[in-house]
Coordinates of C-alpha atoms in Angstrom, one line a residue:
Chain F
M1066 CA 0.0 0.0 0.0
F1067 CA 2.9 2.4 0.7
S1068 CA 4.3 3.8 -2.6
F1069 CA 5.5 6.9 -4.3
E1070 CA 2.0 7.3 -5.7
E1071 CA 0.7 7.4 -2.1
I1072 CA 3.1 10.2 -1.3
R1073 CA 1.8 12.2 -4.3
K1074 CA -1.7 11.7 -3.1
A1075 CA -0.7 12.7 0.4
E1076 CA 0.7 15.9 -1.0
E1077 CA -2.6 16.9 -2.7
R1078 CA -4.5 15.9 0.4
I1079 CA -2.6 17.9 3.0
R1080 CA -1.5 20.8 0.8
P1081 CA -4.3 23.2 2.1
Y1082 CA -3.3 22.6 5.7
I1083 CA 0.5 22.8 5.8
V1084 CA 3.3 25.2 4.9
K1085 CA 5.6 24.4 2.1
T1086 CA 8.6 25.0 4.2
P1087 CA 11.7 26.9 2.9
L1088 CA 14.8 25.1 1.7
V1089 CA 17.6 27.6 2.3
R1090 CA 21.2 28.0 1.5
L1091 CA 23.4 28.3 4.7
V1092 CA 26.6 29.6 3.2
N1093 CA 28.1 30.4 6.6
L1094 CA 28.2 26.6 7.4
D1095 CA 30.3 25.7 4.4
P1096 CA 33.7 26.3 6.0
Y1097 CA 32.8 24.0 8.8
L1098 CA 31.2 21.2 6.8
H1099 CA 33.4 21.4 3.7
C1100 CA 30.5 21.3 1.3
E1101 CA 27.7 23.6 0.0
V1102 CA 25.2 23.5 2.8
Y1103 CA 21.4 23.6 2.4
A1104 CA 18.6 23.1 5.0
K1105 CA 15.0 22.1 4.7
L1106 CA 13.3 23.9 7.6
E1107 CA 10.6 21.8 8.9
N1108 CA 11.0 23.6 12.2
L1109 CA 9.1 26.4 10.4
Q1110 CA 6.2 24.0 9.7
L1111 CA 2.9 24.7 11.5
T1112 CA 3.1 23.1 15.0
G1113 CA 6.9 23.3 14.6
A1114 CA 7.7 19.9 13.1
F1115 CA 7.3 17.6 10.1
K1116 CA 4.9 15.4 12.2
L1117 CA 1.9 17.4 11.0
R1118 CA 2.3 16.0 7.5
G1119 CA 1.9 12.4 8.6
A1120 CA -0.9 13.0 11.2
L1121 CA -2.9 15.1 8.7
N1122 CA -2.6 12.5 5.9
K1123 CA -3.8 9.8 8.1
I1124 CA -6.7 11.8 9.5
L1125 CA -7.8 13.2 6.1
S1126 CA -8.0 9.6 4.8
L1127 CA -10.6 8.6 7.4
S1128 CA -14.4 8.2 6.7
E1129 CA -17.0 10.7 7.9
E1130 CA -18.1 8.1 10.4
Q1131 CA -14.5 7.6 11.7
L1132 CA -13.9 11.4 11.9
K1133 CA -16.9 11.8 14.2
K1134 CA -15.6 9.3 16.7
G1135 CA -12.2 11.1 16.7
V1136 CA -8.5 10.2 16.8
V1137 CA -6.0 9.1 19.5
C1138 CA -2.3 9.0 19.9
A1139 CA 0.3 8.4 22.6
S1140 CA 2.9 11.2 22.5
S1141 CA 3.9 14.1 24.6
G1142 CA 6.0 15.6 21.8
N1143 CA 5.6 16.9 18.2
H1144 CA 3.3 14.1 17.2
G1145 CA 0.8 14.8 20.0
K1146 CA 0.9 18.5 19.1
A1147 CA 0.4 17.7 15.4
L1148 CA -2.6 15.4 16.2
A1149 CA -4.2 18.0 18.5
Y1150 CA -3.7 20.7 15.9
S1151 CA -5.1 18.6 13.0
A1152 CA -8.2 17.6 15.0
K1153 CA -8.9 21.2 16.0
K1154 CA -8.5 22.4 12.4
L1155 CA -10.9 19.7 11.2
G1156 CA -13.3 20.1 14.1
I1157 CA -13.1 16.5 15.4
P1158 CA -12.4 15.0 18.8
A1159 CA -8.8 14.1 19.8
T1160 CA -7.3 12.4 22.8
V1161 CA -3.6 12.5 23.5
V1162 CA -2.1 10.0 26.0
I1163 CA 0.8 11.6 27.8
P1164 CA 3.2 10.0 30.4
T1165 CA 3.0 11.6 33.9
T1166 CA 6.7 12.3 33.5
A1167 CA 6.2 14.7 30.6
A1168 CA 7.0 18.4 31.2
P1169 CA 3.8 20.4 32.3
I1170 CA 4.5 22.9 29.5
K1171 CA 4.0 20.2 26.9
V1172 CA 0.8 19.0 28.5
E1173 CA -0.5 22.6 28.5
A1174 CA 0.4 23.1 24.9
I1175 CA -1.6 20.1 23.8
K1176 CA -4.6 21.0 26.0
A1177 CA -4.5 24.6 24.6
L1178 CA -5.1 23.0 21.2
G1179 CA -8.3 21.6 22.5
A1180 CA -7.3 17.9 22.8
E1181 CA -8.4 15.7 25.7
V1182 CA -5.3 14.6 27.7
V1183 CA -5.1 11.3 29.5
Q1184 CA -2.0 10.9 31.7
C1185 CA -0.5 7.5 32.7
D1186 CA 2.7 5.8 33.5
V1187 CA 5.2 5.9 30.6
T1188 CA 5.3 2.1 30.3
E1189 CA 1.4 2.0 30.0
R1190 CA 1.0 4.6 27.3
F1191 CA 0.4 2.4 24.3
R1192 CA -2.0 0.1 26.2
V1193 CA -3.9 3.1 27.5
A1194 CA -4.1 4.6 24.0
E1195 CA -5.6 1.3 22.7
E1196 CA -8.1 1.3 25.5
V1197 CA -9.2 4.9 24.7
C1198 CA -9.6 3.8 21.1
A1199 CA -11.7 0.8 22.0
E1200 CA -13.9 2.8 24.4
K1201 CA -14.6 5.7 21.9
G1202 CA -14.4 3.7 18.7
A1203 CA -11.7 6.2 17.7
V1204 CA -8.8 5.7 15.3
L1205 CA -5.2 5.4 16.6
V1206 CA -2.7 7.5 14.7
P1207 CA 0.7 6.0 15.1
P1208 CA 3.8 8.3 15.0
Y1209 CA 5.5 6.4 12.2
N1210 CA 4.6 2.8 11.7
D1211 CA 1.7 3.4 9.4
E1212 CA 1.7 3.6 5.6
L1213 CA -0.5 6.8 5.5
V1214 CA 1.6 8.5 8.2
M1215 CA 4.8 7.6 6.3
A1216 CA 3.4 8.8 3.0
G1217 CA 2.4 12.1 4.7
Q1218 CA 5.9 12.5 6.1
G1219 CA 7.4 11.7 2.7
T1220 CA 5.9 14.9 1.3
A1221 CA 8.8 16.8 2.8
G1222 CA 11.0 14.8 0.4
L1223 CA 8.8 15.6 -2.6
E1224 CA 9.3 19.3 -1.7
I1225 CA 13.1 18.9 -1.4
A1226 CA 13.3 17.2 -4.8
E1227 CA 11.3 20.0 -6.4
Q1228 CA 13.0 22.9 -4.5
Q1229 CA 16.6 21.9 -5.1
P1230 CA 16.8 19.1 -7.7
D1231 CA 20.6 19.3 -8.0
L1232 CA 21.4 18.3 -4.5
D1233 CA 24.0 15.5 -4.1
A1234 CA 22.6 14.2 -0.8
V1235 CA 19.9 14.7 1.8
I1236 CA 20.6 13.7 5.4
V1237 CA 17.6 12.8 7.6
P1238 CA 17.3 12.3 11.4
V1239 CA 16.2 8.7 12.1
S1240 CA 14.2 7.1 14.9
G1241 CA 11.4 4.7 14.1
G1242 CA 11.9 5.3 10.4
G1243 CA 8.7 7.1 9.2
L1244 CA 10.4 10.3 8.1
I1245 CA 13.3 8.7 6.3
G1246 CA 11.1 6.0 4.9
G1247 CA 8.7 8.5 3.3
V1248 CA 11.4 11.0 2.3
S1249 CA 13.7 8.3 0.7
E1250 CA 10.8 6.9 -1.3
A1251 CA 9.9 10.4 -2.5
I1252 CA 13.5 11.3 -3.4
K1253 CA 14.5 8.0 -5.0
N1254 CA 11.5 8.4 -7.4
A1255 CA 11.5 12.2 -8.0
A1256 CA 15.3 12.7 -8.0
P1257 CA 17.0 9.4 -8.4
G1258 CA 20.5 10.8 -8.5
M1259 CA 20.3 12.2 -5.0
K1260 CA 21.7 10.1 -2.1
V1261 CA 19.7 9.7 1.0
Y1262 CA 21.5 9.3 4.3
G1263 CA 20.2 8.7 7.8
A1264 CA 21.6 9.8 11.1
E1265 CA 20.7 8.2 14.4
P1266 CA 22.1 8.4 17.9
A1267 CA 25.1 6.0 18.4
V1268 CA 23.7 5.0 21.7
L1269 CA 20.5 3.8 20.0
P1270 CA 21.8 2.2 16.8
R1271 CA 18.5 0.5 15.9
Y1272 CA 18.8 1.1 12.1
S1273 CA 22.5 0.4 11.6
A1274 CA 22.2 -2.8 13.7
S1275 CA 19.1 -3.9 11.8
L1276 CA 20.5 -3.1 8.4
A1277 CA 23.7 -5.1 9.2
A1278 CA 21.6 -8.0 10.5
G1279 CA 19.2 -7.9 7.5
E1280 CA 16.2 -7.8 9.9
R1281 CA 14.7 -5.6 12.6
V1282 CA 16.8 -5.7 15.7
Q1283 CA 15.8 -4.3 19.1
V1284 CA 18.5 -2.4 20.9
P1285 CA 18.5 -1.4 24.6
A1286 CA 16.3 1.6 25.4
V1287 CA 18.6 4.3 26.7
K1288 CA 18.5 8.1 26.9
T1289 CA 19.9 10.4 24.3
V1290 CA 20.3 14.2 23.9
A1291 CA 18.4 13.6 20.7
D1292 CA 15.3 13.2 22.7
A1293 CA 12.9 12.9 19.7
L1294 CA 14.9 9.9 18.3
V1295 CA 14.2 7.3 21.1
S1296 CA 12.6 4.3 19.3
N1297 CA 14.7 1.3 20.1
M1298 CA 13.5 -0.8 17.1
P1299 CA 12.7 0.1 13.4
G1300 CA 9.0 0.2 12.6
E1301 CA 8.1 -3.0 10.7
K1302 CA 6.4 -1.0 7.9
C1303 CA 9.3 1.5 7.7
F1304 CA 12.3 -1.0 7.8
P1305 CA 11.9 -2.5 4.3
V1306 CA 11.5 0.9 2.8
V1307 CA 14.7 2.2 4.5
Q1308 CA 16.5 -1.1 3.5
K1309 CA 15.5 -0.6 -0.1
N1310 CA 16.2 3.2 -0.4
V1311 CA 18.7 4.6 2.0
D1312 CA 22.3 4.7 1.0
Q1313 CA 23.7 4.7 4.5
V1314 CA 22.8 5.3 8.2
F1315 CA 25.4 6.9 10.4
D1316 CA 25.7 6.5 14.2
V1317 CA 26.4 9.9 15.7
A1318 CA 28.0 10.4 19.1
E1319 CA 26.0 12.4 21.7
E1320 CA 28.6 15.2 21.8
Y1321 CA 28.4 15.7 18.1
V1322 CA 24.6 16.1 18.2
L1323 CA 25.2 19.1 20.5
K1324 CA 28.0 20.4 18.3
G1325 CA 25.6 20.3 15.4
M1326 CA 23.0 22.2 17.3
K1327 CA 25.5 24.8 18.3
L1328 CA 26.8 25.3 14.8
L1329 CA 23.3 25.5 13.3
L1330 CA 22.4 28.2 15.8
T1331 CA 25.6 30.3 15.9
E1332 CA 26.6 30.2 12.3
G1333 CA 23.4 29.0 10.6
K1334 CA 21.2 31.3 12.8
I1335 CA 18.6 28.5 12.9
F1336 CA 17.2 27.3 16.2
A1337 CA 16.2 23.6 16.2
E1338 CA 15.9 20.8 18.7
P1339 CA 18.9 18.6 19.2
S1340 CA 17.4 15.7 17.3
S1341 CA 17.1 17.8 14.2
C1342 CA 20.9 18.7 14.3
I1343 CA 22.1 15.1 14.3
G1344 CA 22.9 15.2 10.5
I1345 CA 25.2 18.2 10.9
G1346 CA 26.8 16.3 13.8
A1347 CA 27.4 13.3 11.5
V1348 CA 29.3 15.5 9.1
L1349 CA 31.2 17.2 11.9
Q1350 CA 32.2 13.8 13.2
G1351 CA 33.6 12.9 9.8
L1352 CA 31.1 10.0 9.2
V1353 CA 29.7 11.2 5.9
P1354 CA 31.5 11.0 2.6
V1355 CA 31.0 14.7 1.5
E1356 CA 33.3 16.5 -0.9
E1357 CA 34.0 20.2 -1.4
G1358 CA 31.5 21.6 -3.9
Q1359 CA 28.8 19.0 -3.2
K1360 CA 25.4 20.2 -2.4
I1361 CA 24.2 18.6 0.9
C1362 CA 20.8 19.3 2.4
F1363 CA 20.0 18.7 6.1
L1364 CA 16.4 18.0 6.9
I1365 CA 15.8 20.1 10.1
S1366 CA 12.9 18.1 11.4
G1367 CA 11.6 20.2 14.3
G1368 CA 12.1 23.1 16.6
S1369 CA 10.8 21.9 20.0
A1370 CA 13.6 23.1 22.2
A1371 CA 13.4 25.5 25.2
L1372 CA 15.6 28.5 25.4
S1373 CA 17.1 27.1 28.6
Q1374 CA 18.5 24.2 26.5
I1375 CA 20.8 26.7 24.8
R1376 CA 22.8 27.2 28.0
Q1377 CA 24.4 23.8 27.7
L1378 CA 25.8 24.8 24.3
E1379 CA 27.9 27.7 25.7
E1380 CA 30.7 25.3 26.6
V1381 CA 30.4 23.0 23.6
Q1382 CA 33.4 23.2 21.2
I1383 CA 33.1 23.2 17.4
P1384 CA 34.2 21.0 15.7
Chain M
M1145 CA 23.9 60.5 -7.9
F1146 CA 21.9 58.1 -5.7
S1147 CA 18.9 56.7 -7.6
F1148 CA 17.0 53.5 -8.3
E1149 CA 19.2 53.0 -11.4
E1150 CA 22.3 53.0 -9.1
I1151 CA 20.7 50.2 -7.0
R1152 CA 20.1 48.2 -10.2
K1153 CA 23.7 48.7 -11.2
A1154 CA 24.8 47.7 -7.7
E1155 CA 22.9 44.5 -7.9
E1156 CA 24.7 43.5 -11.1
R1157 CA 28.1 44.6 -9.6
I1158 CA 27.8 42.6 -6.3
R1159 CA 25.8 39.6 -7.5
P1160 CA 28.8 37.3 -8.0
Y1161 CA 30.0 37.9 -4.4
I1162 CA 26.8 37.8 -2.3
V1163 CA 24.1 35.4 -1.3
K1164 CA 20.5 36.2 -2.5
T1165 CA 19.2 35.6 1.0
P1166 CA 15.9 33.7 1.5
L1167 CA 12.6 35.5 2.2
V1168 CA 10.7 33.0 4.3
R1169 CA 7.2 32.7 5.6
L1170 CA 7.1 32.5 9.5
V1171 CA 3.6 31.1 10.0
N1172 CA 4.1 30.4 13.7
L1173 CA 4.5 34.2 14.3
D1174 CA 1.1 35.0 12.9
P1175 CA -0.9 34.5 16.1
Y1176 CA 1.4 36.9 17.9
L1177 CA 1.7 39.7 15.3
H1178 CA -1.9 39.4 13.9
C1179 CA -0.8 39.4 10.3
E1180 CA 0.9 37.1 7.7
V1181 CA 4.5 37.2 8.8
Y1182 CA 7.5 37.0 6.4
A1183 CA 11.2 37.6 7.0
K1184 CA 14.1 38.6 4.7
L1185 CA 17.0 36.8 6.3
E1186 CA 20.1 39.0 5.9
N1187 CA 21.5 37.2 8.9
L1188 CA 22.1 34.4 6.5
Q1189 CA 24.2 36.7 4.2
L1190 CA 27.9 36.1 4.0
T1191 CA 29.6 37.7 7.0
G1192 CA 26.2 37.5 8.7
A1193 CA 24.7 40.9 7.8
F1194 CA 23.4 43.2 5.0
K1195 CA 26.5 45.4 5.4
L1196 CA 28.4 43.3 2.8
R1197 CA 26.2 44.6 0.1
G1198 CA 27.1 48.3 0.7
A1199 CA 30.8 47.7 1.3
L1200 CA 31.2 45.6 -1.8
N1201 CA 29.4 48.1 -4.1
K1202 CA 31.6 50.9 -2.9
I1203 CA 34.8 48.8 -3.3
L1204 CA 33.8 47.4 -6.7
S1205 CA 33.3 50.9 -8.0
L1206 CA 36.9 52.0 -7.3
S1207 CA 39.6 52.3 -9.9
E1208 CA 42.5 49.8 -10.2
E1209 CA 44.8 52.5 -8.8
Q1210 CA 42.5 53.0 -5.8
L1211 CA 42.1 49.3 -5.2
K1212 CA 45.9 48.9 -5.0
K1213 CA 46.1 51.4 -2.1
G1214 CA 43.3 49.7 -0.2
V1215 CA 40.3 50.6 1.8
V1216 CA 39.6 51.8 5.4
C1217 CA 36.7 51.9 7.8
A1218 CA 36.0 52.7 11.4
S1219 CA 33.8 49.9 12.8
S1220 CA 34.1 47.0 15.2
G1221 CA 30.9 45.4 14.0
N1222 CA 29.2 44.1 10.9
H1223 CA 30.6 46.8 8.6
G1224 CA 34.2 46.2 9.7
K1225 CA 33.7 42.4 9.0
A1226 CA 32.1 43.2 5.6
L1227 CA 35.0 45.4 4.6
A1228 CA 37.6 42.9 5.7
Y1229 CA 35.9 40.1 3.9
S1230 CA 35.4 42.1 0.7
A1231 CA 39.1 43.1 0.7
K1232 CA 40.2 39.6 1.2
K1233 CA 37.9 38.3 -1.6
L1234 CA 39.3 41.0 -4.0
G1235 CA 42.9 40.6 -2.8
I1236 CA 43.4 44.3 -1.8
P1237 CA 44.7 45.8 1.5
A1238 CA 42.2 46.8 4.2
T1239 CA 42.5 48.6 7.5
V1240 CA 39.8 48.5 10.2
V1241 CA 39.9 51.1 13.0
I1242 CA 38.5 49.6 16.2
P1243 CA 37.9 51.2 19.6
T1244 CA 40.0 49.8 22.4
T1245 CA 36.7 49.0 24.2
A1246 CA 35.6 46.5 21.5
A1247 CA 35.2 42.9 22.5
P1248 CA 38.5 40.9 21.7
I1249 CA 36.4 38.3 19.8
K1250 CA 35.4 41.0 17.3
V1251 CA 39.0 42.2 16.9
E1252 CA 40.1 38.6 16.3
A1253 CA 37.3 38.0 13.7
I1254 CA 38.4 41.0 11.7
K1255 CA 42.1 40.0 11.9
A1256 CA 41.2 36.5 10.9
L1257 CA 39.9 37.9 7.6
G1258 CA 43.3 39.4 7.0
A1259 CA 42.6 43.1 7.7
E1260 CA 45.1 45.3 9.5
V1261 CA 43.6 46.4 12.8
V1262 CA 44.3 49.9 14.3
Q1263 CA 43.0 50.4 17.8
C1264 CA 42.3 53.7 19.4
D1265 CA 40.0 55.5 21.9
V1266 CA 36.3 55.3 20.7
T1267 CA 36.0 59.1 20.4
E1268 CA 39.1 59.2 18.1
R1269 CA 38.1 56.5 15.7
F1270 CA 36.8 58.7 12.8
R1271 CA 39.9 61.0 13.0
V1272 CA 42.2 58.0 13.1
A1273 CA 40.5 56.4 10.1
E1274 CA 40.9 59.7 8.1
E1275 CA 44.6 59.7 9.1
V1276 CA 45.1 56.2 7.9
C1277 CA 43.5 57.1 4.6
A1278 CA 45.7 60.1 4.2
E1279 CA 48.8 58.1 5.1
K1280 CA 48.1 55.2 2.7
G1281 CA 46.2 57.1 0.0
A1282 CA 43.5 54.6 0.7
V1283 CA 39.7 55.1 0.3
L1284 CA 37.4 55.5 3.3
V1285 CA 34.3 53.3 3.1
P1286 CA 31.6 54.8 5.3
P1287 CA 29.0 52.5 7.0
Y1288 CA 26.0 54.4 5.5
N1289 CA 26.5 58.0 4.5
D1290 CA 27.6 57.3 1.0
E1291 CA 25.6 57.0 -2.2
L1292 CA 27.3 53.8 -3.4
V1293 CA 27.0 52.2 0.1
M1294 CA 23.3 53.1 0.2
A1295 CA 22.8 51.7 -3.3
G1296 CA 24.5 48.5 -2.4
Q1297 CA 22.4 48.1 0.8
G1298 CA 19.3 48.8 -1.3
T1299 CA 19.8 45.6 -3.3
A1300 CA 18.2 43.8 -0.3
G1301 CA 15.0 45.8 -1.2
L1302 CA 15.2 44.8 -4.9
E1303 CA 15.3 41.2 -3.8
I1304 CA 12.3 41.6 -1.5
A1305 CA 10.2 43.2 -4.3
E1306 CA 11.1 40.3 -6.6
Q1307 CA 10.7 37.5 -4.1
Q1308 CA 7.4 38.5 -2.6
P1309 CA 5.8 41.3 -4.8
D1310 CA 2.4 41.0 -3.0
L1311 CA 3.7 42.2 0.4
D1312 CA 1.7 45.0 2.1
A1313 CA 4.6 46.4 4.0
V1314 CA 8.3 45.9 4.9
I1315 CA 9.7 47.0 8.3
V1316 CA 13.3 47.9 8.4
P1317 CA 15.6 48.6 11.4
V1318 CA 16.9 52.2 11.3
S1319 CA 20.2 53.8 12.5
G1320 CA 22.0 56.2 10.2
G1321 CA 19.6 55.4 7.4
G1322 CA 21.7 53.6 4.8
L1323 CA 19.7 50.4 4.8
I1324 CA 16.2 52.0 4.9
G1325 CA 17.3 54.7 2.4
G1326 CA 18.4 52.1 -0.1
V1327 CA 15.6 49.6 0.5
S1328 CA 12.9 52.2 0.4
E1329 CA 14.2 53.6 -2.9
A1330 CA 14.3 50.0 -4.4
I1331 CA 10.8 49.2 -3.1
K1332 CA 9.0 52.4 -4.0
N1333 CA 10.3 51.9 -7.6
A1334 CA 10.0 48.2 -8.0
A1335 CA 6.8 47.6 -6.0
P1336 CA 5.2 51.0 -5.5
G1337 CA 2.1 49.6 -3.6
M1338 CA 4.3 48.3 -0.8
K1339 CA 4.6 50.4 2.4
V1340 CA 8.0 50.9 3.9
Y1341 CA 8.3 51.4 7.7
G1342 CA 11.3 52.1 9.9
A1343 CA 11.9 51.0 13.4
E1344 CA 14.4 52.8 15.7
P1345 CA 15.2 52.6 19.4
A1346 CA 12.9 55.0 21.3
V1347 CA 15.9 56.1 23.3
L1348 CA 17.6 57.3 20.1
P1349 CA 14.8 58.8 18.1
R1350 CA 17.0 60.5 15.5
Y1351 CA 14.7 59.8 12.6
S1352 CA 11.3 60.5 14.1
A1353 CA 12.7 63.7 15.6
S1354 CA 14.3 64.8 12.3
L1355 CA 11.2 63.9 10.2
A1356 CA 9.1 65.9 12.6
A1357 CA 11.5 68.9 12.4
G1358 CA 11.8 68.6 8.6
E1359 CA 15.6 68.6 9.0
R1360 CA 18.4 66.5 10.5
V1361 CA 18.3 66.6 14.3
Q1362 CA 21.0 65.3 16.6
V1363 CA 19.7 63.5 19.7
P1364 CA 21.8 62.6 22.8
A1365 CA 24.1 59.6 22.3
V1366 CA 22.8 56.9 24.7
K1367 CA 23.1 53.1 25.0
T1368 CA 20.5 50.8 23.6
V1369 CA 20.0 47.0 23.6
A1370 CA 19.8 47.5 19.8
D1371 CA 23.6 47.9 19.8
A1372 CA 23.9 48.1 16.0
L1373 CA 21.5 51.1 15.8
V1374 CA 23.5 53.7 17.7
S1375 CA 23.8 56.7 15.3
N1376 CA 22.5 59.8 17.0
M1377 CA 21.8 61.8 13.8
P1378 CA 20.6 60.8 10.3
G1379 CA 23.2 60.6 7.6
E1380 CA 23.0 63.7 5.4
K1381 CA 22.8 61.7 2.2
C1382 CA 20.3 59.3 3.7
F1383 CA 17.9 61.7 5.3
P1384 CA 16.3 63.2 2.1
V1385 CA 15.8 59.7 0.7
V1386 CA 14.0 58.5 3.9
Q1387 CA 12.0 61.7 4.0
K1388 CA 10.8 61.1 0.4
N1389 CA 10.1 57.4 0.6
V1390 CA 9.4 56.1 4.1
D1391 CA 5.8 55.9 5.2
Q1392 CA 6.5 56.1 8.9
V1393 CA 9.3 55.5 11.5
F1394 CA 8.3 53.9 14.8
D1395 CA 10.2 54.5 18.1
V1396 CA 10.4 51.1 19.9
A1397 CA 10.9 50.7 23.7
E1398 CA 14.0 48.7 24.8
E1399 CA 11.9 45.9 26.4
Y1400 CA 10.1 45.4 23.1
V1401 CA 13.3 44.9 21.2
L1402 CA 14.1 42.0 23.5
K1403 CA 10.5 40.7 23.2
G1404 CA 10.9 40.7 19.4
M1405 CA 14.2 38.9 19.7
K1406 CA 12.7 36.2 22.0
L1407 CA 9.6 35.7 19.7
L1408 CA 11.8 35.4 16.6
L1409 CA 13.9 32.8 18.3
T1410 CA 11.3 30.7 20.1
E1411 CA 8.5 30.7 17.6
G1412 CA 10.2 31.8 14.4
K1413 CA 13.3 29.6 15.1
I1414 CA 15.6 32.4 13.7
F1415 CA 18.5 33.7 15.7
A1416 CA 19.3 37.4 15.1
E1417 CA 20.9 40.2 16.9
P1418 CA 18.6 42.5 19.0
S1419 CA 18.8 45.3 16.5
S1420 CA 17.4 43.1 13.8
C1421 CA 14.3 42.3 15.9
I1422 CA 13.2 45.8 16.5
G1423 CA 10.6 45.7 13.7
I1424 CA 8.9 42.7 15.4
G1425 CA 9.1 44.7 18.7
A1426 CA 7.4 47.6 17.0
V1427 CA 4.4 45.4 16.0
L1428 CA 4.3 43.7 19.5
Q1429 CA 4.2 47.2 21.1
G1430 CA 1.2 48.0 19.0
L1431 CA 2.8 50.8 17.1
V1432 CA 2.4 49.5 13.5
P1433 CA -1.0 49.7 11.7
V1434 CA -1.2 46.0 10.7
E1435 CA -4.4 44.1 9.9
E1436 CA -5.3 40.4 9.9
G1437 CA -4.4 39.0 6.5
Q1438 CA -1.9 41.6 5.6
K1439 CA 1.5 40.3 4.4
I1440 CA 4.2 42.0 6.5
C1441 CA 7.9 41.4 5.9
F1442 CA 10.6 42.0 8.6
L1443 CA 14.0 42.8 7.3
I1444 CA 16.3 40.7 9.6
S1445 CA 19.5 42.7 9.1
G1446 CA 22.1 40.6 10.9
G1447 CA 23.0 37.9 13.2
S1448 CA 25.9 39.1 15.3
A1449 CA 24.8 38.0 18.7
A1450 CA 26.6 35.7 21.2
L1451 CA 24.9 32.6 22.6
S1452 CA 25.3 34.2 26.0
Q1453 CA 23.0 37.0 25.0
I1454 CA 20.2 34.5 24.9
R1455 CA 20.2 34.1 28.7
Q1456 CA 18.7 37.5 29.2
L1457 CA 15.7 36.4 27.1
E1458 CA 14.7 33.6 29.5
E1459 CA 12.8 36.0 31.8
V1460 CA 11.4 38.2 29.0
Q1461 CA 7.6 38.0 28.7
I1462 CA 5.8 37.9 25.3
P1463 CA 3.9 40.0 24.4

């Protein structure tokens, strides 16, 4: 069911509700990354992240009957915000299941968008979301492991291929694999000469381990500064797409994620969450085969960072 | 000598050396500013500010003979960096006169670009710059009060008119008047329906006072958080252009400059120096006649801010 054609359909479906985010040239990063630097700014997307594309495509594919009963997800982050925003925009009920450990500011942001919030222990969140669905007859909107969600997220790749068709490579942050699955399918069809690389936290190497093993591997669940990239196993619907399309996935050290965030902010003048800066970290760490003169685009996936997180960057050294 | 035609010539002259900076839609600022928000990102320009456009246009207009003897300016900020960069690019000598009070990091940045640095007391800097010119037979490149500098800076306005011709208004930070002089001349010719507003620190109301008086007025020299907007009198070549073209100049309170900086960073995801955020401050303060649905573009003039300056924003309240 997932295909390039589905991404094209998703693009038409969600177009009235999203921003075609800018793809900008960041010339002041060139001396640090030794290539021609571009960035696709999904942190300028409505709700501040690419997640809106997937949630909207799923929701806009539901029947009238389903829409009336509403949508549900388990997320305290960008996906929860995207679901709440989409539901408000379409005038349908939404429930977001949030761990009791989530920051109160995130809970308030989702409530402010009109969604019902159910709080529970972090280990219970997926079970509770299923329960809410059963009770209300509502539809669960997964954050990545869903063909329609992946197709929606892939529309960012369609835009990249259209906005800058002469790119040599795009580097995408990787967690469960929805974004890189969708984006790689879009790019390998719309601009086949462009390489697609992934960047994941070295402490959570779920994709490099799975690609090496030839099957999905679960890695230990640990913390990372890239706090939006915490899946510890590839999504089963995402893995074969990544396996087919993606040229390489790089495992980035924690300190290089922060170096990437600092460089993007101080020289690139773009404020993004640590997870979004992992691709820049990969190049700073010397992992990516880039050459002078090559046009490399970093997909900046979201901007959910607090000002107070910038303090930790003051002491970070670049490179 | 200053005219729209000169701005067109400047554009051709400097094109190979500058970045056509992106003009982006910042949809997440709309709920705060009650209009459709756009930003022209001169903080993504080479050397991090619009100043490069003016310095380059002046230098590229010199004769072979003059180029050999080199160029001089008095500035520790963006103009000094622009001059040093331009001279390096063209392989000519440059001297930058910097007050002894300037931060060492700024001195080092200019030295790193290969310019000779002369340090002196802040009150002596213009006299010293003249002396260096006389001694070397070099040409002084003023930061704003010069037709060629103003024409070069105006190329940012040409780009705005071409990139987003349906804007209702552009809001430009104001100091001596080079940027708003050039930009307003470009816009009033290339897109006559577009309003051009200026925003200056309320503590240094040199343009609102001069426009009210019908002649250039000197105001007391005081400090402002908008530390790139410190001229205390309009440039004599800039004033008549601003008088002719600019629809209104707003005097923005210090606290609103910082509110603007915080909003641009937290919701707009763009990091700019306080001076560049003064236009957003003007709208937050309720000074600008904007209406829902109007397309308003903020000229983000530069990005010379240190990470440590972000700390002061943590306690700032928006709006």
